[in-house]
GROMACS .gro file of C-alpha atoms in nm:
model
  383
    1MET     CA    1   5.650   1.320   1.784
    2THR     CA    2   5.748   1.332   2.150
    3ILE     CA    3   5.679   1.036   2.379
    4VAL     CA    4   5.368   1.211   2.510
    5GLU     CA    5   5.246   1.278   2.154
    6ALA     CA    6   5.317   0.918   2.055
    7GLN     CA    7   5.108   0.794   2.349
    8ARG     CA    8   4.831   1.033   2.249
    9PHE     CA    9   4.846   0.900   1.893
   10SER     CA   10   4.828   0.540   2.017
   11LEU     CA   11   4.522   0.614   2.230
   12LEU     CA   12   4.356   0.793   1.939
   13VAL     CA   13   4.412   0.496   1.708
   14GLY     CA   14   4.241   0.274   1.963
   15GLU     CA   15   3.945   0.513   1.977
   16ILE     CA   16   3.922   0.511   1.597
   17TYR     CA   17   3.886   0.132   1.588
   18ASP     CA   18   3.641   0.133   1.879
   19ALA     CA   19   3.422   0.365   1.673
   20ALA     CA   20   3.399   0.096   1.404
   21VAL     CA   21   3.207  -0.117   1.653
   22ASP     CA   22   3.016   0.168   1.820
   23PRO     CA   23   2.904   0.432   1.567
   24ALA     CA   24   2.789   0.660   1.850
   25ARG     CA   25   3.155   0.734   1.925
   26ARG     CA   26   3.244   0.863   1.578
   27SER     CA   27   3.172   1.229   1.639
   28ALA     CA   28   3.391   1.235   1.951
   29VAL     CA   29   3.668   1.057   1.761
   30LEU     CA   30   3.659   1.315   1.480
   31GLU     CA   31   3.692   1.586   1.743
   32GLN     CA   32   4.005   1.413   1.873
   33VAL     CA   33   4.138   1.375   1.518
   34ALA     CA   34   4.095   1.750   1.462
   35GLY     CA   35   4.289   1.826   1.779
   36PHE     CA   36   4.565   1.578   1.693
   37VAL     CA   37   4.633   1.709   1.342
   38GLY     CA   38   4.586   2.074   1.435
   39GLY     CA   39   4.257   2.148   1.265
   40SER     CA   40   3.931   2.315   1.362
   41ALA     CA   41   3.685   2.103   1.160
   42VAL     CA   42   3.698   1.759   1.000
   43THR     CA   43   3.484   1.618   0.720
   44ILE     CA   44   3.495   1.274   0.555
   45LEU     CA   45   3.334   1.285   0.214
   46SER     CA   46   3.311   1.100  -0.115
   47ARG     CA   47   3.275   1.212  -0.472
   48ASP     CA   48   3.169   0.982  -0.753
   49ALA     CA   49   3.406   0.930  -1.043
   50ALA     CA   50   3.177   1.118  -1.282
   51ARG     CA   51   3.185   1.420  -1.046
   52LEU     CA   52   2.806   1.436  -1.043
   53SER     CA   53   2.746   1.415  -0.670
   54ILE     CA   54   2.913   1.443  -0.332
   55GLU     CA   55   2.833   1.256  -0.013
   56ILE     CA   56   2.932   1.380   0.333
   57HIS     CA   57   2.974   1.074   0.554
   58GLN     CA   58   3.097   1.220   0.883
   59HIS     CA   59   3.177   1.567   1.008
   60HIS     CA   60   3.277   1.762   1.315
   61GLY     CA   61   3.320   2.129   1.390
   62MET     CA   62   3.139   2.276   1.090
   63ASP     CA   63   2.810   2.462   1.106
   64SER     CA   64   2.537   2.285   0.909
   65ARG     CA   65   2.480   2.596   0.697
   66PHE     CA   66   2.837   2.590   0.565
   67ARG     CA   67   2.821   2.214   0.521
   68ASP     CA   68   2.514   2.252   0.298
   69LEU     CA   69   2.673   2.541   0.108
   70TYR     CA   70   2.978   2.330   0.036
   71ARG     CA   71   2.775   2.036  -0.090
   72ASP     CA   72   2.534   2.242  -0.299
   73ARG     CA   73   2.765   2.513  -0.436
   74TYR     CA   74   3.126   2.542  -0.328
   75VAL     CA   75   3.238   2.184  -0.386
   76GLU     CA   76   3.299   2.277  -0.749
   77LEU     CA   77   3.531   2.558  -0.638
   78ASP     CA   78   3.737   2.353  -0.392
   79PRO     CA   79   4.090   2.347  -0.541
   80LEU     CA   80   4.193   2.037  -0.341
   81LEU     CA   81   3.912   1.789  -0.390
   82ASP     CA   82   3.987   1.640  -0.730
   83ARG     CA   83   4.366   1.662  -0.703
   84HIS     CA   84   4.370   1.331  -0.519
   85LEU     CA   85   4.274   1.157  -0.841
   86ASP     CA   86   4.641   1.195  -0.938
   87LEU     CA   87   4.792   1.132  -0.595
   88ALA     CA   88   4.861   0.827  -0.384
   89VAL     CA   89   4.620   0.717  -0.112
   90GLU     CA   90   4.723   0.868   0.225
   91GLN     CA   91   4.911   1.155   0.058
   92THR     CA   92   4.814   1.486   0.220
   93ILE     CA   93   4.803   1.818   0.040
   94GLY     CA   94   4.728   2.176   0.142
   95VAL     CA   95   4.632   2.472  -0.072
   96ALA     CA   96   4.996   2.579  -0.122
   97ASP     CA   97   5.067   2.238  -0.280
   98VAL     CA   98   4.829   2.306  -0.568
   99MET     CA   99   4.830   2.686  -0.616
  100PRO     CA  100   4.998   3.005  -0.487
  101TYR     CA  101   4.838   3.095  -0.155
  102PRO     CA  102   4.774   3.462  -0.257
  103ASP     CA  103   4.574   3.333  -0.555
  104PHE     CA  104   4.370   3.113  -0.320
  105VAL     CA  105   4.289   3.409  -0.094
  106ALA     CA  106   4.156   3.595  -0.398
  107THR     CA  107   3.905   3.320  -0.486
  108SER     CA  108   3.535   3.334  -0.401
  109PHE     CA  109   3.576   2.992  -0.239
  110TYR     CA  110   3.806   3.150   0.020
  111ARG     CA  111   3.621   3.479   0.062
  112GLU     CA  112   3.269   3.335   0.078
  113TRP     CA  113   3.318   2.995   0.239
  114VAL     CA  114   3.658   2.951   0.410
  115GLU     CA  115   3.716   3.293   0.566
  116PRO     CA  116   3.363   3.336   0.713
  117GLN     CA  117   3.432   3.023   0.920
  118GLY     CA  118   3.739   3.177   1.077
  119ALA     CA  119   3.968   2.956   0.871
  120VAL     CA  120   4.264   3.028   0.645
  121ASP     CA  121   4.352   2.696   0.485
  122LEU     CA  122   4.243   2.340   0.410
  123ALA     CA  123   4.423   2.008   0.399
  124THR     CA  124   4.292   1.686   0.248
  125VAL     CA  125   4.415   1.330   0.249
  126ALA     CA  126   4.286   1.050   0.027
  127LEU     CA  127   4.139   0.761   0.226
  128GLU     CA  128   4.010   0.539  -0.052
  129ARG     CA  129   3.987   0.547  -0.430
  130SER     CA  130   3.805   0.314  -0.669
  131ASN     CA  131   3.667   0.327  -1.021
  132ALA     CA  132   3.334   0.443  -0.875
  133ARG     CA  133   3.434   0.707  -0.622
  134MET     CA  134   3.702   0.876  -0.415
  135THR     CA  135   3.682   0.925  -0.038
  136VAL     CA  136   3.889   1.192   0.138
  137MET     CA  137   3.926   1.346   0.480
  138GLN     CA  138   3.928   1.724   0.471
  139VAL     CA  139   4.054   1.928   0.767
  140MET     CA  140   4.005   2.302   0.807
  141ARG     CA  141   4.285   2.511   0.954
  142SER     CA  142   4.179   2.801   1.179
  143ARG     CA  143   4.324   3.149   1.160
  144SER     CA  144   4.493   3.105   1.500
  145ARG     CA  145   4.691   2.803   1.376
  146GLY     CA  146   4.800   2.953   1.045
  147THR     CA  147   4.830   2.775   0.713
  148VAL     CA  148   4.890   2.403   0.665
  149ASP     CA  149   5.243   2.301   0.760
  150ASP     CA  150   5.454   1.985   0.729
  151ALA     CA  151   5.365   1.870   1.081
  152MET     CA  152   4.995   1.874   0.992
  153ARG     CA  153   5.057   1.692   0.665
  154GLU     CA  154   5.254   1.419   0.844
  155ARG     CA  155   4.995   1.370   1.117
  156MET     CA  156   4.714   1.342   0.864
  157ARG     CA  157   4.921   1.090   0.669
  158LEU     CA  158   4.971   0.884   0.987
  159ILE     CA  159   4.607   0.887   1.093
  160ALA     CA  160   4.450   0.831   0.747
  161PRO     CA  161   4.507   0.452   0.714
  162HIS     CA  162   4.353   0.388   1.056
  163ILE     CA  163   4.045   0.591   0.970
  164GLN     CA  164   4.006   0.403   0.644
  165ARG     CA  165   4.048   0.061   0.808
  166SER     CA  166   3.796   0.157   1.072
  167ARG     CA  167   3.548   0.251   0.799
  168ALA     CA  168   3.607  -0.080   0.624
  169MET     CA  169   3.559  -0.269   0.951
  170SER     CA  170   3.234  -0.081   1.014
  171ARG     CA  171   3.103  -0.180   0.670
  172GLN     CA  172   3.194  -0.544   0.732
  173ILE     CA  173   3.029  -0.546   1.072
  174ARG     CA  174   2.716  -0.392   0.926
  175ALA     CA  175   2.715  -0.637   0.635
  176ARG     CA  176   2.741  -0.930   0.876
  177SER     CA  177   2.464  -0.815   1.106
  178HIS     CA  178   2.261  -1.124   1.190
  179THR     CA  179   1.907  -1.010   1.117
  180VAL     CA  180   1.977  -0.864   0.774
  181ALA     CA  181   2.210  -1.152   0.685
  182ASP     CA  182   1.949  -1.409   0.785
  183LEU     CA  183   1.687  -1.232   0.576
  184ALA     CA  184   1.911  -1.177   0.274
  185GLU     CA  185   1.847  -1.512   0.105
  186VAL     CA  186   1.472  -1.483   0.159
  187LEU     CA  187   1.458  -1.127   0.027
  188ASP     CA  188   1.660  -1.225  -0.280
  189ARG     CA  189   1.383  -1.468  -0.380
  190LEU     CA  190   1.118  -1.196  -0.397
  191SER     CA  191   1.030  -1.029  -0.725
  192THR     CA  192   0.960  -0.700  -0.547
  193ALA     CA  193   1.265  -0.475  -0.515
  194ILE     CA  194   1.339  -0.416  -0.145
  195CYS     CA  195   1.596  -0.175  -0.007
  196LEU     CA  196   1.676  -0.113   0.360
  197PHE     CA  197   1.817   0.225   0.465
  198ASP     CA  198   1.974   0.361   0.781
  199ALA     CA  199   1.863   0.683   0.950
  200ASP     CA  200   2.090   0.890   0.724
  201GLY     CA  201   1.949   0.740   0.403
  202ARG     CA  202   2.243   0.509   0.333
  203VAL     CA  203   2.180   0.162   0.190
  204VAL     CA  204   2.210  -0.114   0.450
  205HIS     CA  205   2.087  -0.394   0.223
  206ALA     CA  206   1.928  -0.435  -0.120
  207ASN     CA  207   1.778  -0.762  -0.241
  208ALA     CA  208   1.856  -0.915  -0.582
  209ALA     CA  209   1.562  -0.746  -0.756
  210CYS     CA  210   1.668  -0.409  -0.616
  211ARG     CA  211   2.034  -0.460  -0.710
  212GLN     CA  212   1.924  -0.539  -1.064
  213MET     CA  213   1.714  -0.221  -1.066
  214PHE     CA  214   2.018  -0.019  -0.961
  215ALA     CA  215   2.227  -0.189  -1.230
  216ASP     CA  216   1.966  -0.108  -1.497
  217GLY     CA  217   1.971   0.255  -1.382
  218ASP     CA  218   1.634   0.333  -1.539
  219LEU     CA  219   1.456   0.443  -1.221
  220LEU     CA  220   1.714   0.451  -0.943
  221ALA     CA  221   2.091   0.423  -0.923
  222THR     CA  222   2.354   0.421  -0.651
  223VAL     CA  223   2.628   0.674  -0.587
  224GLY     CA  224   2.848   0.528  -0.316
  225ASP     CA  225   2.610   0.405  -0.047
  226ARG     CA  226   2.335   0.647  -0.147
  227VAL     CA  227   2.040   0.597  -0.382
  228VAL     CA  228   1.955   0.866  -0.638
  229ALA     CA  229   1.655   0.891  -0.869
  230ARG     CA  230   1.717   0.922  -1.242
  231ASN     CA  231   1.457   1.191  -1.317
  232THR     CA  232   1.295   1.487  -1.142
  233GLN     CA  233   0.953   1.326  -1.093
  234ALA     CA  234   1.098   1.011  -0.939
  235ASP     CA  235   1.335   1.213  -0.720
  236LYS     CA  236   1.051   1.425  -0.578
  237ILE     CA  237   0.841   1.119  -0.494
  238PHE     CA  238   1.141   0.929  -0.360
  239ARG     CA  239   1.221   1.208  -0.113
  240THR     CA  240   0.854   1.251  -0.018
  241LEU     CA  241   0.823   0.883   0.067
  242PHE     CA  242   1.118   0.908   0.303
  243ASP     CA  243   0.983   1.225   0.461
  244VAL     CA  244   0.655   1.047   0.529
  245ALA     CA  245   0.827   0.736   0.665
  246ALA     CA  246   1.034   0.955   0.896
  247GLY     CA  247   0.727   1.145   1.014
  248GLY     CA  248   0.708   0.976   1.354
  249THR     CA  249   0.403   0.821   1.515
  250GLY     CA  250   0.158   0.975   1.268
  251TRP     CA  251   0.325   0.829   0.962
  252ALA     CA  252   0.053   0.566   0.907
  253ASP     CA  253  -0.208   0.836   0.857
  254ARG     CA  254  -0.012   1.000   0.581
  255ARG     CA  255   0.055   0.900   0.221
  256ASN     CA  256   0.347   0.661   0.199
  257ILE     CA  257   0.259   0.480  -0.126
  258ASP     CA  258   0.312   0.649  -0.459
  259LEU     CA  259   0.369   0.586  -0.829
  260MET     CA  260   0.716   0.647  -0.969
  261THR     CA  261   0.794   0.654  -1.341
  262SER     CA  262   1.131   0.558  -1.486
  263THR     CA  263   1.313   0.740  -1.765
  264SER     CA  264   1.177   0.483  -2.013
  265GLY     CA  265   0.817   0.533  -1.897
  266GLN     CA  266   0.782   0.216  -1.688
  267HIS     CA  267   0.564   0.261  -1.377
  268TYR     CA  268   0.655   0.138  -1.028
  269LEU     CA  269   0.450   0.129  -0.710
  270ALA     CA  270   0.671   0.260  -0.430
  271HIS     CA  271   0.601   0.201  -0.062
  272ALA     CA  272   0.823   0.319   0.223
  273PHE     CA  273   0.773   0.266   0.594
  274PRO     CA  274   0.980   0.304   0.911
  275THR     CA  275   1.106   0.002   1.105
  276THR     CA  276   0.983   0.156   1.430
  277HIS     CA  277   0.864  -0.172   1.577
  278ALA     CA  278   1.126  -0.400   1.421
  279ARG     CA  279   1.385  -0.390   1.697
  280ASN     CA  280   1.619  -0.645   1.537
  281LEU     CA  281   1.634  -0.443   1.217
  282GLN     CA  282   1.690  -0.124   1.412
  283ARG     CA  283   1.983  -0.287   1.593
  284ASP     CA  284   2.126  -0.353   1.248
  285GLY     CA  285   2.092   0.016   1.170
  286VAL     CA  286   1.782  -0.019   0.950
  287ALA     CA  287   1.548   0.280   0.985
  288THR     CA  288   1.339   0.265   0.665
  289ALA     CA  289   1.231  -0.009   0.425
  290LEU     CA  290   1.146   0.073   0.064
  291PHE     CA  291   0.943  -0.160  -0.161
  292LEU     CA  292   0.929  -0.107  -0.538
  293GLN     CA  293   0.699  -0.316  -0.755
  294LYS     CA  294   0.692  -0.286  -1.133
  295VAL     CA  295   0.340  -0.232  -1.267
  296LEU     CA  296   0.275  -0.508  -1.520
  297MET     CA  297  -0.024  -0.589  -1.736
  298ALA     CA  298   0.079  -0.955  -1.721
  299PRO     CA  299   0.269  -1.031  -1.400
  300GLN     CA  300   0.447  -1.358  -1.340
  301PHE     CA  301   0.209  -1.636  -1.240
  302ALA     CA  302   0.266  -1.953  -1.042
  303THR     CA  303   0.128  -2.157  -1.330
  304ALA     CA  304   0.216  -2.496  -1.179
  305ALA     CA  305   0.014  -2.413  -0.868
  306MET     CA  306  -0.273  -2.287  -1.086
  307SER     CA  307  -0.277  -2.609  -1.288
  308ALA     CA  308  -0.271  -2.821  -0.972
  309ALA     CA  309  -0.549  -2.623  -0.803
  310PHE     CA  310  -0.795  -2.659  -1.094
  311LYS     CA  311  -0.656  -2.972  -1.264
  312LEU     CA  312  -0.590  -2.783  -1.586
  313THR     CA  313  -0.441  -2.945  -1.892
  314PRO     CA  314  -0.145  -2.769  -2.062
  315SER     CA  315  -0.377  -2.652  -2.340
  316GLU     CA  316  -0.631  -2.513  -2.093
  317LEU     CA  317  -0.353  -2.332  -1.906
  318ARG     CA  318  -0.224  -2.175  -2.229
  319VAL     CA  319  -0.574  -2.050  -2.310
  320LEU     CA  320  -0.616  -1.910  -1.958
  321MET     CA  321  -0.287  -1.720  -1.982
  322ALA     CA  322  -0.387  -1.591  -2.326
  323ILE     CA  323  -0.716  -1.465  -2.179
  324VAL     CA  324  -0.520  -1.271  -1.920
  325GLU     CA  325  -0.292  -1.123  -2.184
  326LEU     CA  326  -0.530  -1.073  -2.478
  327GLY     CA  327  -0.891  -1.129  -2.372
  328GLY     CA  328  -1.078  -1.184  -2.701
  329VAL     CA  329  -1.137  -1.529  -2.854
  330PRO     CA  330  -1.022  -1.429  -3.207
  331ASP     CA  331  -0.697  -1.283  -3.073
  332ILE     CA  332  -0.635  -1.590  -2.859
  333ALA     CA  333  -0.694  -1.821  -3.154
  334ALA     CA  334  -0.455  -1.621  -3.370
  335LYS     CA  335  -0.185  -1.614  -3.102
  336LEU     CA  336  -0.205  -1.986  -3.023
  337GLY     CA  337  -0.258  -2.093  -3.384
  338ILE     CA  338  -0.582  -2.282  -3.313
  339ALA     CA  339  -0.943  -2.251  -3.425
  340GLU     CA  340  -1.182  -2.020  -3.244
  341THR     CA  341  -1.410  -2.317  -3.176
  342THR     CA  342  -1.121  -2.489  -2.998
  343VAL     CA  343  -1.064  -2.178  -2.785
  344LYS     CA  344  -1.434  -2.175  -2.694
  345THR     CA  345  -1.417  -2.544  -2.598
  346HIS     CA  346  -1.122  -2.480  -2.366
  347LEU     CA  347  -1.298  -2.170  -2.232
  348GLY     CA  348  -1.606  -2.379  -2.141
  349ARG     CA  349  -1.386  -2.628  -1.954
  350LEU     CA  350  -1.213  -2.344  -1.769
  351PHE     CA  351  -1.549  -2.209  -1.654
  352GLU     CA  352  -1.648  -2.555  -1.538
  353LYS     CA  353  -1.323  -2.629  -1.352
  354THR     CA  354  -1.281  -2.289  -1.186
  355GLY     CA  355  -1.645  -2.201  -1.120
  356ALA     CA  356  -1.605  -1.875  -1.312
  357GLY     CA  357  -1.901  -1.739  -1.507
  358ARG     CA  358  -1.721  -1.502  -1.741
  359GLN     CA  359  -1.375  -1.422  -1.873
  360ALA     CA  360  -1.331  -1.132  -1.631
  361ASP     CA  361  -1.369  -1.381  -1.345
  362LEU     CA  362  -1.096  -1.597  -1.495
  363VAL     CA  363  -0.863  -1.296  -1.502
  364LYS     CA  364  -0.937  -1.232  -1.133
  365ILE     CA  365  -0.869  -1.595  -1.047
  366ALA     CA  366  -0.538  -1.587  -1.235
  367GLY     CA  367  -0.449  -1.265  -1.052
  368GLY     CA  368  -0.469  -1.456  -0.726
  369PHE     CA  369  -0.179  -1.671  -0.849
  370ALA     CA  370   0.052  -1.377  -0.928
  371ALA     CA  371   0.386  -1.481  -0.781
  372PRO     CA  372   0.544  -1.247  -0.524
  373PHE     CA  373   0.871  -1.431  -0.570
  374ALA     CA  374   1.117  -1.450  -0.856
  375LEU     CA  375   1.017  -1.751  -1.062
  376PRO     CA  376   1.283  -1.998  -1.174
  377SER     CA  377   1.296  -2.138  -1.522
  378GLY     CA  378   1.083  -2.449  -1.550
  379PRO     CA  379   0.714  -2.526  -1.484
  380ASP     CA  380   0.641  -2.184  -1.336
  381LYS     CA  381   0.809  -1.990  -1.614
  382PRO     CA  382   0.546  -1.752  -1.762
  383VAL     CA  383   0.362  -1.904  -2.054
   0.00000   0.00000   0.00000
C-alpha cells in the first residue's frame, strides 16, 4: 500500500474498533470496508457445524431480496462458504481458488443470484471457527472491478483480524452490561426459563433454567446466538410470540401467551413481552423477554415454608404432598406404606390446621406454596 492507503487503512481500523462500542456505526464501517477491499457489498455470516442453518449478522450493499434468497436457497450452492473449514482463519479465497471461473459462470448460483446483482465474483475470509460454527466475511465484486485479484485478497486478509477482534469486544461489552449482569444471579435462581433478546432476535442473556433447556434440546436449541425451535408447532408459536411482542403500543391487547410442546410431548407455557418501558434493559440491547414455564402436575413446593405456616409434622407434610400427587386415601396409604385409618387421621389434622374443608382445598393451599425459584437440596427438596 502507498502512504495514503496505509493512512486510510489505519483510520478504518480505528473505525472498526469504535463500532464495537457503538453498534450504530457498524453499517457505515462495513461500507468503508467494502470500499477499502474493492467490493460492492459485504456480509458477515455464520454457519453451524452441522450445516443446518445460516445466520447473517451484518451486511451492507445488498438488497434485502437477494439477502433472503441467499439464506433460504442459494447458500447451499455457494462454492466458497464451506471451503473455509479446511483453511486457516484470515485466509481469503475467491471463486478461481476453488473452481475454474468458466465453470462458476455456468452455475445457477452465478446466473440467478450473482449476475443479477451486477457482480461477477465473490471473495470470503474466515473470521472465526469453532466446533459449533464458522463465521466468515463475504465480499461481492462488481462487474466494473472485475474478478477477485491478489490485492483484494491481501486487503481482506489484513482487515479480517480487526473485524473479528471488534466482534469479540462487542460481545464482551454486551456481556458485561451492568443491568443484565446485576440481574444474572437473581435470574439464575428462578425455576422459570428466562431469555432476553435484542431487536434482531439474538440472545443477550439466558438464565440457568433456560441454558439447561437449550442444552436438553427438547423444545429449543441455540445455533450461534440465535434460538431455534425443535419442531414445527413450537417454531410457529415461537415466531408468533415475537411478532406479538414486537407489535408496538397495541401489543398488550393481543395474544402473547401460548402453549408450546416439546418433541417429547412436554408442555410449556410461553410468554413474551417487549421491554418498552425498561430503559436500563433497552440500553443493554434487550428488546424482548421470553418466559418459559414447564407445565407440571406436581410443581416444586416450598415445603419448609408450608410446614412453618401451618405447624405441620413431617408425617402430615408427607400426606399433604401425597394428596397433591395422588388424591385418594387408598392410593396415599399404599404409596406411604401406612394404614388408611392413619391417612384419615393425618387428613383430619390437616383440615384442622389449615382451615380447609375438603381435599381440593388442601391442593389449592399447597398450590400457593409452589416455588418460583429453583429449590436447593435440603428441607425444600420435593417430598
